[in-house]
Short mmCIF file of C-alpha atoms in Angstrom, two decimals:
data_model
loop_
_atom_site.label_atom_id
_atom_site.label_comp_id
_atom_site.label_asym_id
_atom_site.label_seq_id
_atom_site.Cartn_x
_atom_site.Cartn_y
_atom_site.Cartn_z
CA MET N 1 48.92 28.27 -61.50
CA PRO N 2 46.31 29.68 -59.07
CA LEU N 3 46.77 30.32 -55.38
CA ASP N 4 46.52 27.28 -53.14
CA LEU N 5 44.26 27.50 -50.06
CA ARG N 6 44.92 25.23 -47.08
CA MET N 7 43.19 25.27 -43.73
CA ARG N 8 42.97 23.44 -40.44
CA VAL N 9 41.38 23.73 -37.03
CA GLU N 10 43.70 24.00 -34.05
CA HIS N 11 42.41 23.15 -30.57
CA TRP N 12 44.16 25.00 -27.73
CA PRO N 13 43.35 23.98 -24.15
CA LEU N 14 43.28 26.97 -21.79
CA SER N 15 45.54 26.87 -18.74
CA ARG N 16 42.45 27.46 -16.59
CA PRO N 17 38.72 27.78 -17.29
CA PHE N 18 37.54 31.19 -18.49
CA ARG N 19 34.13 32.11 -17.06
CA ILE N 20 31.86 34.92 -18.15
CA SER N 21 28.11 35.37 -17.81
CA ARG N 22 27.41 33.40 -21.04
CA GLY N 23 29.36 30.33 -20.01
CA VAL N 24 32.72 28.70 -19.40
CA LYS N 25 35.46 28.02 -21.94
CA THR N 26 38.14 25.41 -21.34
CA SER N 27 39.71 25.60 -24.81
CA ALA N 28 39.91 27.78 -27.90
CA ASP N 29 39.31 26.46 -31.40
CA VAL N 30 41.14 28.48 -34.03
CA VAL N 31 40.76 28.14 -37.79
CA VAL N 32 44.15 28.66 -39.45
CA VAL N 33 44.36 29.49 -43.15
CA GLU N 34 47.38 29.41 -45.43
CA VAL N 35 47.38 30.84 -48.94
CA HIS N 36 50.33 29.56 -50.95
CA SER N 37 51.60 31.65 -53.86
CA ALA N 38 51.30 30.32 -57.40
CA ASP N 39 55.01 29.41 -57.42
CA GLY N 40 54.69 27.71 -54.01
CA ARG N 41 57.53 29.71 -52.45
CA THR N 42 55.53 32.13 -50.30
CA VAL N 43 52.82 31.45 -47.73
CA GLY N 44 50.41 34.02 -46.30
CA ARG N 45 48.81 33.08 -43.00
CA GLY N 46 45.63 34.18 -41.27
CA GLU N 47 43.43 32.87 -38.51
CA ALA N 48 40.07 33.42 -36.89
CA VAL N 49 38.02 32.11 -34.00
CA PRO N 50 34.50 30.99 -34.95
CA TYR N 51 32.06 32.95 -32.81
CA GLY N 52 29.08 30.94 -31.58
CA ARG N 53 27.10 34.11 -30.90
CA TYR N 54 26.90 34.57 -34.69
CA GLY N 55 26.12 30.93 -35.40
CA GLU N 56 29.69 30.03 -36.34
CA THR N 57 31.37 26.74 -35.45
CA PRO N 58 34.73 25.35 -36.55
CA ALA N 59 32.81 22.99 -38.88
CA SER N 60 30.73 25.79 -40.46
CA VAL N 61 33.82 27.94 -41.04
CA MET N 62 35.70 24.99 -42.54
CA GLY N 63 32.70 24.38 -44.82
CA GLN N 64 32.86 27.96 -46.10
CA LEU N 65 36.58 27.61 -46.70
CA GLU N 66 36.15 24.29 -48.50
CA SER N 67 33.69 25.96 -50.87
CA LEU N 68 36.45 28.44 -51.77
CA GLN N 69 38.93 25.63 -52.44
CA ALA N 70 36.68 24.35 -55.22
CA SER N 71 36.96 27.67 -57.06
CA PRO N 72 40.29 29.46 -56.53
CA ALA N 73 39.08 32.52 -58.45
CA GLN N 74 36.85 33.27 -55.44
CA PHE N 75 39.90 34.06 -53.31
CA SER N 76 42.34 35.27 -55.96
CA SER N 77 42.04 38.78 -54.51
CA ARG N 78 40.52 40.43 -51.47
CA GLU N 79 37.89 42.03 -53.71
CA ALA N 80 36.84 38.64 -55.11
CA LEU N 81 36.81 37.17 -51.61
CA HIS N 82 34.46 39.90 -50.35
CA GLN N 83 32.03 39.10 -53.17
CA HIS N 84 31.93 35.39 -52.31
CA LEU N 85 31.94 35.30 -48.51
CA THR N 86 29.92 37.28 -46.00
CA ALA N 87 31.65 38.92 -43.05
CA GLY N 88 32.73 36.40 -40.45
CA ALA N 89 35.53 34.14 -39.33
CA ALA N 90 36.12 32.43 -42.70
CA ARG N 91 36.43 35.67 -44.64
CA ASN N 92 38.57 37.22 -41.91
CA ALA N 93 41.07 34.35 -41.94
CA VAL N 94 41.46 34.33 -45.73
CA ASP N 95 41.57 38.15 -45.91
CA CYS N 96 44.42 38.23 -43.36
CA ALA N 97 46.27 35.48 -45.24
CA LEU N 98 45.96 37.40 -48.53
CA TRP N 99 47.27 40.59 -46.89
CA ASP N 100 50.18 38.62 -45.42
CA LEU N 101 50.97 36.96 -48.76
CA GLU N 102 50.86 40.25 -50.65
CA ALA N 103 53.10 41.95 -48.08
CA GLN N 104 55.66 39.14 -48.23
CA ILE N 105 55.76 39.06 -52.03
CA SER N 106 56.09 42.85 -52.32
CA GLY N 107 58.49 43.24 -49.39
CA CYS N 108 56.24 46.02 -48.08
CA SER N 109 54.43 45.82 -44.73
CA VAL N 110 50.65 45.77 -44.60
CA ALA N 111 50.70 49.06 -42.67
CA ARG N 112 52.76 50.70 -45.39
CA LYS N 113 50.51 49.27 -48.13
CA LEU N 114 47.62 50.97 -46.34
CA GLY N 115 49.52 54.26 -46.06
CA GLN N 116 49.77 53.90 -42.28
CA SER N 117 52.63 54.19 -39.85
CA PRO N 118 54.08 50.95 -38.46
CA VAL N 119 51.90 49.46 -35.76
CA MET N 120 53.22 50.20 -32.30
CA PRO N 121 52.36 48.31 -29.10
CA LEU N 122 48.97 49.31 -27.77
CA THR N 123 47.53 49.05 -24.29
CA THR N 124 44.17 47.33 -24.50
CA ALA N 125 41.40 46.02 -22.30
CA VAL N 126 41.21 42.52 -20.92
CA THR N 127 38.16 40.60 -19.76
CA ILE N 128 38.49 39.23 -16.26
CA GLY N 129 36.65 35.95 -15.90
CA LEU N 130 34.06 35.42 -13.19
CA ASP N 131 35.54 33.85 -10.08
CA GLU N 132 35.82 34.36 -6.36
CA PRO N 133 36.41 38.07 -5.55
CA ASP N 134 40.02 37.54 -4.41
CA ALA N 135 40.86 35.60 -7.57
CA MET N 136 39.30 38.32 -9.73
CA ALA N 137 41.27 41.02 -7.89
CA GLU N 138 44.48 39.06 -8.46
CA ALA N 139 43.68 38.63 -12.17
CA ALA N 140 43.11 42.39 -12.49
CA THR N 141 46.64 43.23 -11.36
#
């Protein structure tokens, strides 16, 4: 029995509008992918946000994923997936789900499978949305 691919779009309203020079976002649309093992007991999960700057929409990403559903061999491995989908949100979501599924089945973390140390918390950058100067200063702290 081949792997089973399931997907959905989740719509998450933001607690407040996020403004940058390209526009304002009031919600985030996330494509969630689940790859169920052949025996149906294990589920790998992945997600991605379609990026309009690269011509992606939730509908276009779902269309790419639906094309994979028609032929499970196209996502039976990460190598097969990379041959059938170009880089982007759809491939990212399925790739993450396959990594997650493989790690769960093997009982070995993705980091360990890659020969890496466990991932530790990492300080990162954050984008501060455009607003009144006082509001931006408050958001920066």
